[in-house]
XYZ file of C-alpha atoms in Angstrom:
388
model
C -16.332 -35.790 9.304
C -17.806 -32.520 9.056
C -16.784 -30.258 12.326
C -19.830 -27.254 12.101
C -19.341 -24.718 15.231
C -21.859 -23.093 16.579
C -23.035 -18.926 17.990
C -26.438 -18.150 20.108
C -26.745 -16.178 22.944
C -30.402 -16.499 24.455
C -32.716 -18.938 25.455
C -34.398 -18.681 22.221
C -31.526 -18.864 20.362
C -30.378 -21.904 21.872
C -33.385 -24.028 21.458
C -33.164 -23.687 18.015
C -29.165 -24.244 18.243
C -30.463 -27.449 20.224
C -33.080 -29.235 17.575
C -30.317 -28.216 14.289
C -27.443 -29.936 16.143
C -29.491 -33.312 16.710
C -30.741 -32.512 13.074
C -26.701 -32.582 11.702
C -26.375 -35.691 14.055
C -29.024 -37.452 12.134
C -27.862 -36.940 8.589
C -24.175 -37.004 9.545
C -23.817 -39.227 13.022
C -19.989 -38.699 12.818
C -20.559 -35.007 12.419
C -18.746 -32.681 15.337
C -20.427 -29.332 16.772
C -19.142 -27.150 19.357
C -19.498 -23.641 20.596
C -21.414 -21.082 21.961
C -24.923 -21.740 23.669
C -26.764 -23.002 26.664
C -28.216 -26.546 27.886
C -30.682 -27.576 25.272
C -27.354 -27.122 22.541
C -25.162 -29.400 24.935
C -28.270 -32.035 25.454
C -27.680 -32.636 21.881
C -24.180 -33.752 22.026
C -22.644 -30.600 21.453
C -19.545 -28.941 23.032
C -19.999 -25.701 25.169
C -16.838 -23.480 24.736
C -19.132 -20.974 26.535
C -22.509 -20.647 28.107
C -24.900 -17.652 27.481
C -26.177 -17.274 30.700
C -25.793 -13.983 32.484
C -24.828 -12.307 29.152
C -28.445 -12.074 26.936
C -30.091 -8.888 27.569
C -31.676 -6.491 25.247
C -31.135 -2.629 24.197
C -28.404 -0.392 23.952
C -27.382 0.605 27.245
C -28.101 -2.432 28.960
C -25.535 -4.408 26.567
C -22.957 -1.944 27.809
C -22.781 -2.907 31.197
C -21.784 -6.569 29.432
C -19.062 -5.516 27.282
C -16.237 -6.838 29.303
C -17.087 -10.718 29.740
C -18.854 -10.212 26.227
C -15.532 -9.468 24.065
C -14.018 -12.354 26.558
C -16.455 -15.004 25.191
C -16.048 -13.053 21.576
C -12.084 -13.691 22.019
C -12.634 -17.391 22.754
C -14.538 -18.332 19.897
C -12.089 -16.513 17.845
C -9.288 -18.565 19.106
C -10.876 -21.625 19.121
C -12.343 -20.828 15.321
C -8.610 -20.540 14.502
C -7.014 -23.671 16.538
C -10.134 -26.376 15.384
C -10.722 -24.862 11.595
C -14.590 -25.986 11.589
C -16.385 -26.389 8.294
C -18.718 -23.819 8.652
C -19.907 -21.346 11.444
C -23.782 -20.860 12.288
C -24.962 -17.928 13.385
C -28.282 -17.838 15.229
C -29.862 -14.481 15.781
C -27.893 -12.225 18.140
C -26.958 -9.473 16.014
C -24.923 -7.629 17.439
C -22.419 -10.308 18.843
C -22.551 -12.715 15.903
C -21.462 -9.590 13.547
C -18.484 -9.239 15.117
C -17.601 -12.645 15.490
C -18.887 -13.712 12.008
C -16.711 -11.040 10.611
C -13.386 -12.145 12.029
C -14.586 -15.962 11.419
C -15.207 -14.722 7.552
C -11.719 -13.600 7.806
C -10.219 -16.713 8.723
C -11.423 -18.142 5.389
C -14.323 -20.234 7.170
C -17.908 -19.837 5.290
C -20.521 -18.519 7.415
C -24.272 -19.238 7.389
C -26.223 -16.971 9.312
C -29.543 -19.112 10.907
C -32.394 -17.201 12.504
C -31.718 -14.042 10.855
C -31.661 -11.014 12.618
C -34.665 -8.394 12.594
C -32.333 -5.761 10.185
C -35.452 -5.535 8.120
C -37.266 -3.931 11.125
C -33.921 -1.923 11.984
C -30.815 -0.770 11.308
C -31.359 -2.129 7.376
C -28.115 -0.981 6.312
C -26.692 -3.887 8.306
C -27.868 -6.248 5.298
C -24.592 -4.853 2.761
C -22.703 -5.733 6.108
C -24.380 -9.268 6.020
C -23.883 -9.408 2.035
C -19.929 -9.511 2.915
C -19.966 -11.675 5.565
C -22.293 -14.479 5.434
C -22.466 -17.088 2.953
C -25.711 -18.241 3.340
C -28.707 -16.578 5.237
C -31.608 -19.327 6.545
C -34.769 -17.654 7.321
C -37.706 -18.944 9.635
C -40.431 -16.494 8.307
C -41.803 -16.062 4.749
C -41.499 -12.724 4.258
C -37.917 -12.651 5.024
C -36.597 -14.306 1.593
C -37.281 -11.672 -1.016
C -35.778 -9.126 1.443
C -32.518 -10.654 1.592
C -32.958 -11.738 -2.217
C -32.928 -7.663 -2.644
C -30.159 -7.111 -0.717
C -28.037 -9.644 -2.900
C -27.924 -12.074 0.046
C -28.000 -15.946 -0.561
C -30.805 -17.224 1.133
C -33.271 -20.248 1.839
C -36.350 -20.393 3.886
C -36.741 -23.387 6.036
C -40.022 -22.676 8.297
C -40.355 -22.058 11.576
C -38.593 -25.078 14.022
C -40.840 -24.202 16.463
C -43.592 -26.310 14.595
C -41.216 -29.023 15.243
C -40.576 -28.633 18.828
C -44.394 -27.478 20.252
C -44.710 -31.071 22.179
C -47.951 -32.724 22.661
C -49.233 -31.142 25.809
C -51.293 -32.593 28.731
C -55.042 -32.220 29.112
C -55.637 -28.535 30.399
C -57.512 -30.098 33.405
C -54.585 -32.245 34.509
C -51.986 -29.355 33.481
C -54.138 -26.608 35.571
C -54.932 -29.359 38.374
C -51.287 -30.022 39.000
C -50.426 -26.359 39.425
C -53.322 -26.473 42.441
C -56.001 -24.270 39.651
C -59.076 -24.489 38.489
C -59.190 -26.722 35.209
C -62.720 -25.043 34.630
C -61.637 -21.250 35.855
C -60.595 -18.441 33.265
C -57.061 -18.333 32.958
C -54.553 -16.022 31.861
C -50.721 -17.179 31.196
C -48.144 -14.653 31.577
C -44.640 -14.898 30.245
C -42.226 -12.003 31.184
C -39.532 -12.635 28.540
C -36.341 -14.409 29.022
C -33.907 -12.013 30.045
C -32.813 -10.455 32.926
C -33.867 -6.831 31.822
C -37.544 -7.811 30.460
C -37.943 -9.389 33.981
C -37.419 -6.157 35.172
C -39.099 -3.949 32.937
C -42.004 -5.967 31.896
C -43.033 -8.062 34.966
C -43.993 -5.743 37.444
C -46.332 -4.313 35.320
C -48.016 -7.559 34.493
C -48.437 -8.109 37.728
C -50.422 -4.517 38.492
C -52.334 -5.924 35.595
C -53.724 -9.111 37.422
C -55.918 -7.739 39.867
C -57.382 -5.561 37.319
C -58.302 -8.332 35.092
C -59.552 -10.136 38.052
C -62.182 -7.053 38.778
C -63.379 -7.723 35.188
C -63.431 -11.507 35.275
C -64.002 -13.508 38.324
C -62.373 -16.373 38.974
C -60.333 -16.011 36.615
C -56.919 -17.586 37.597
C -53.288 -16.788 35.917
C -50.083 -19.085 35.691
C -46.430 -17.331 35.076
C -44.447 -19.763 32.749
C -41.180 -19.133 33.686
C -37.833 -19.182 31.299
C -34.950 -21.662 32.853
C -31.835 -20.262 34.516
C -33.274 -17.212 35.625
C -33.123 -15.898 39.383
C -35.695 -16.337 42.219
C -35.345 -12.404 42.959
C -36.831 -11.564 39.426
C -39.932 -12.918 40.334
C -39.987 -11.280 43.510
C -43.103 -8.870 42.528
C -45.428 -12.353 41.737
C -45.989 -11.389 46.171
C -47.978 -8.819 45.548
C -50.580 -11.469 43.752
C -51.166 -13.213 46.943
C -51.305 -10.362 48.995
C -54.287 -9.196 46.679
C -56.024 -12.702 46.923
C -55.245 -13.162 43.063
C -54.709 -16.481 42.634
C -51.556 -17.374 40.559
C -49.028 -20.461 39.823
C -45.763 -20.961 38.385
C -43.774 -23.159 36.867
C -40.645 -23.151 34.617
C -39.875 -26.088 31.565
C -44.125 -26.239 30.990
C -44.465 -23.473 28.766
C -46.302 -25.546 26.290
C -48.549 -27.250 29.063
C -49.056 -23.702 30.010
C -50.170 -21.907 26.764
C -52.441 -25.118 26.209
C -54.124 -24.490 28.770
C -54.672 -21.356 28.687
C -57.747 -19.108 27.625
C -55.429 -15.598 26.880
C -52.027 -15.238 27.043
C -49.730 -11.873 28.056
C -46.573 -12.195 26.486
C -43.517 -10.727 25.696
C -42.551 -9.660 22.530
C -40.568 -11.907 20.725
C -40.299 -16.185 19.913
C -42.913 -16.744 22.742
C -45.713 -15.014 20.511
C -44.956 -17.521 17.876
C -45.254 -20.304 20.435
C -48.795 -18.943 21.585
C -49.775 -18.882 17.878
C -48.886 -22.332 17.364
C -50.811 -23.008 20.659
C -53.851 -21.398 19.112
C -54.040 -18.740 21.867
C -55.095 -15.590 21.961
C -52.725 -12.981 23.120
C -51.621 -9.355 23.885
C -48.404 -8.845 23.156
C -45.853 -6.060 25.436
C -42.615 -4.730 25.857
C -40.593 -2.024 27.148
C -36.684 -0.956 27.283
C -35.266 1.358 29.448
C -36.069 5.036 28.321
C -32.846 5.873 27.198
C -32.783 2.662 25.175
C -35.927 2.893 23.534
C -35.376 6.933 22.599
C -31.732 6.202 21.188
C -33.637 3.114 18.920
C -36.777 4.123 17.800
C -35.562 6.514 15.182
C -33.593 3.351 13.165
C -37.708 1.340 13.407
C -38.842 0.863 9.778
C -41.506 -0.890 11.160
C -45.372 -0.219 12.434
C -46.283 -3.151 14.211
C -43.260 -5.293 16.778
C -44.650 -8.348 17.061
C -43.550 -11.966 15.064
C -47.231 -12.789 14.538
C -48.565 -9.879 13.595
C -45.564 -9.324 10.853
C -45.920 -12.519 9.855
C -49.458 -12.196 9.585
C -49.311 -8.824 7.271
C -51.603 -6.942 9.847
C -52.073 -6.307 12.899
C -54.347 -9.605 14.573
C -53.075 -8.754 17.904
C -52.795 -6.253 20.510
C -49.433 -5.106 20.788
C -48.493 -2.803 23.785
C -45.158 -0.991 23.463
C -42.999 0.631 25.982
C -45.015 3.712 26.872
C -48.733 2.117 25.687
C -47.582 -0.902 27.959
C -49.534 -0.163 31.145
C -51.650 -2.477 33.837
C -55.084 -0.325 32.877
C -54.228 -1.360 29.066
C -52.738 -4.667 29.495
C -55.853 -5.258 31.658
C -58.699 -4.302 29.470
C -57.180 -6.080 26.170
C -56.661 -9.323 27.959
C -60.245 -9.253 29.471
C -61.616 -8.407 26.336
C -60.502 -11.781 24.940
C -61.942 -13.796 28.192
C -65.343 -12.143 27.964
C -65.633 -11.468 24.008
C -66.209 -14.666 22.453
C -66.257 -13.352 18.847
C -63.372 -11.409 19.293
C -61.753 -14.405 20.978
C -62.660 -16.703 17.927
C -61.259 -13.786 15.171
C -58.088 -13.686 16.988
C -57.912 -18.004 16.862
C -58.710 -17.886 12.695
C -56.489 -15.650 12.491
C -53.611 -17.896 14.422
C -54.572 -20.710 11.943
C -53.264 -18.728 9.339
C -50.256 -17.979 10.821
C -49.000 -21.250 11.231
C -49.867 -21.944 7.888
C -47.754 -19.215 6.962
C -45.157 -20.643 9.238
C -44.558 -23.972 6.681
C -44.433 -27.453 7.144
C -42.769 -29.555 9.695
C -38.708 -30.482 9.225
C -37.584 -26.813 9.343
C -34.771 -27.973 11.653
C -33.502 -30.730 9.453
C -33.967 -28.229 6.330
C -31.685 -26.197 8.277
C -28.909 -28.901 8.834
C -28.847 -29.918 4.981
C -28.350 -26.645 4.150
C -25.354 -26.208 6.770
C -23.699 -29.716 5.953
C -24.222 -28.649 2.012
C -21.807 -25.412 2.744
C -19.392 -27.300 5.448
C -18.662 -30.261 2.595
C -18.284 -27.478 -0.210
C -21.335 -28.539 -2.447
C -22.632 -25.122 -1.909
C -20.729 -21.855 -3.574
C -19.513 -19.600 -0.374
C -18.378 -16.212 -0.998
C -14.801 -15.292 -1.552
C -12.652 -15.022 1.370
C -10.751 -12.007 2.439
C -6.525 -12.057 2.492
């Protein structure tokens, strides 16, 4: 019996953590997985030493004000790494946190394999000679990671994207748009704020000066919010101001796919959700801000011209990305209208999401992804030397 532990910290994170554990359970049914993740990772029989919840947040000065229960949850996994001696540890994305922990892990002699890499390509590249000690295997999502970490001397193996997997077959837009008390023939926008506590509160206030605007350009036009699970009512507190201004809006939380279905244009957050939309076929404008302070102290490490997944993955820019200071309602506004009342431009931005999900490979990512973890847990794969 293999015994693989587990490390994610977001929502994102943790539906990928999800679809490889019932992956391992499928090639190995005897196979044991515990660790560090949310709901979707514990619907698929694992154990939660710890749940993310009320610790994922972005930028540099907001993950300060985390520290403390941060280097608690850090200290458990360490402990329990050392009591339970699991096969392997997988890392999924969250840089920062799975460093540290991979590190001491590494140090107990356990091989590591790092899934979801982290963005150190668009940041803070150094990071990949840290990686090169550390991590036994890396197992990338996106094409163009590979040769990077091939440079850098790190073991490596794309798998695709799991998301190609895990986009479920979504309703009719007229029963999806009907059921949230819309228009199934109106114009509509879906927003989605991000996933975190701090996007909420930097990013969806904004959006929602945005609305009325687009509404002045387009009438009728109608927008749903597709809300991320396990975040608090008060978040969403500045969706009033929509019904104050007669702009009609719905939302709903576990629909994303229903919601980007059904949707004409999409305002989105920068980050997994803009590889969702792609996969959706829907034309988007991406955004994000941090707070000042975080975005001055990081922007010198970017190596980087564009932010967002689909346009990297694309090799150009086939989006509109709007970035901290460029992020405003009158901009947000006049790109998303632009796709709801340019049909050419509308039908350029679609070809070009074709060819991002081809770029994106084939279906069975996630079980890719498990072989390659049971292959390092059972030894059949080389794993790095272990420090004394």
């Amino acid at each position: 019996m293999s015994r693989v532990m587990v490390s994610c910290g977001e929502a994102s994170g943790d539906l990928y953590a999800g679809a490889l554990a019932a992956a391992l359970r499928r090639r190995d049914p005897a196979v044991e997985v515990f660790g560090f993740g949310g709901g979707r990772l514990a619907a698929a029989g694992a154990e939660l030493l710890g749940d993310f919840r009320g610790l994922s947040v972005t930028g540099l000065v907001e993950v300060i004000r985390h520290l403390p229960r941060t280097y608690a949850m850090y200290r458990r996994l360490v402990a329990a790494a050392r009591a339970r001696r699991p096969d392997v540890l997988v890392t999924i994305d969250y840089a920062d946190f799975n460093f540290t922990l991979g590190k001491a892990v590494h140090r107990l002699g356990i091989p590591v394999v790092y899934y979801i890499s982290p963005q150190l390509w668009a940041w803070r590249a150094g990071r990949l000679n840290v990686m090169r000690r550390f991590v036994d295997k890396v197992l990338t999502i996106f094409p163009f990671e590979a040769p990077i970490y091939e440079r850098a001397g790190v073991p490596v193996e794309f798998v695709g994207h799991p998301l190609v997997d895990l986009i479920p077959p979504s309703a009719p837009r007229a029963e999806v748009l009907a059921s949230l008390g819309l228009e199934p023939a109106a114009p509509t926008v879906a927003l989605l704020p991000g996933s975190r506590h701090n996007e909420l509160h930097q990013i969806l206030p904004t959006m929602v000066e945005a609305c009325p605007l687009v509404a002045a350009r387009v009438p009728g036009v109608q927008f749903v919010v597709a809300r991320a699970p396990g975040l608090d009512d008060h978040l969403f507190a500045p969706l009033s101001a929509l019904s104050q201004a007669g702009v009609r809006c719905a939302t709903v939380e576990h629909r994303t796919d229903d919601v980007l279905s059904a949707a004409d244009a999409v305002i989105t957050a920068s980050g997994t959700a803009t590889v969702q939309a792609a996969l959706h076929g829907c034309p988007m404008v991406i955004v994000y801000r941090l707070s000042p302070l975080t975005y001055r102290l990081g922007v010198r490490f970017v190596r980087v011209d564009t932010y967002g997944m689909v346009n990297l993955v694309a090799g150009r820019r086939v989006v509109a990305e709007l970035i901290q200071d460029g992020f405003t309602a009158q901009a947000a506004a006049e790109e998303c209208a632009s796709l709801l009342t340019d049909a050419a431009k509308a039908q350029r931005v679609r070809d070009d999401l074709r060819e991002v999900r081809r770029r994106l490979g084939g279906g069975g990512a996630s079980d890719r992804a498990a072989a390659a973890v049971l292959a390092v847990a059972r030894g059949e794969t080389p794993v790095r030397a272990r420090a004394s």
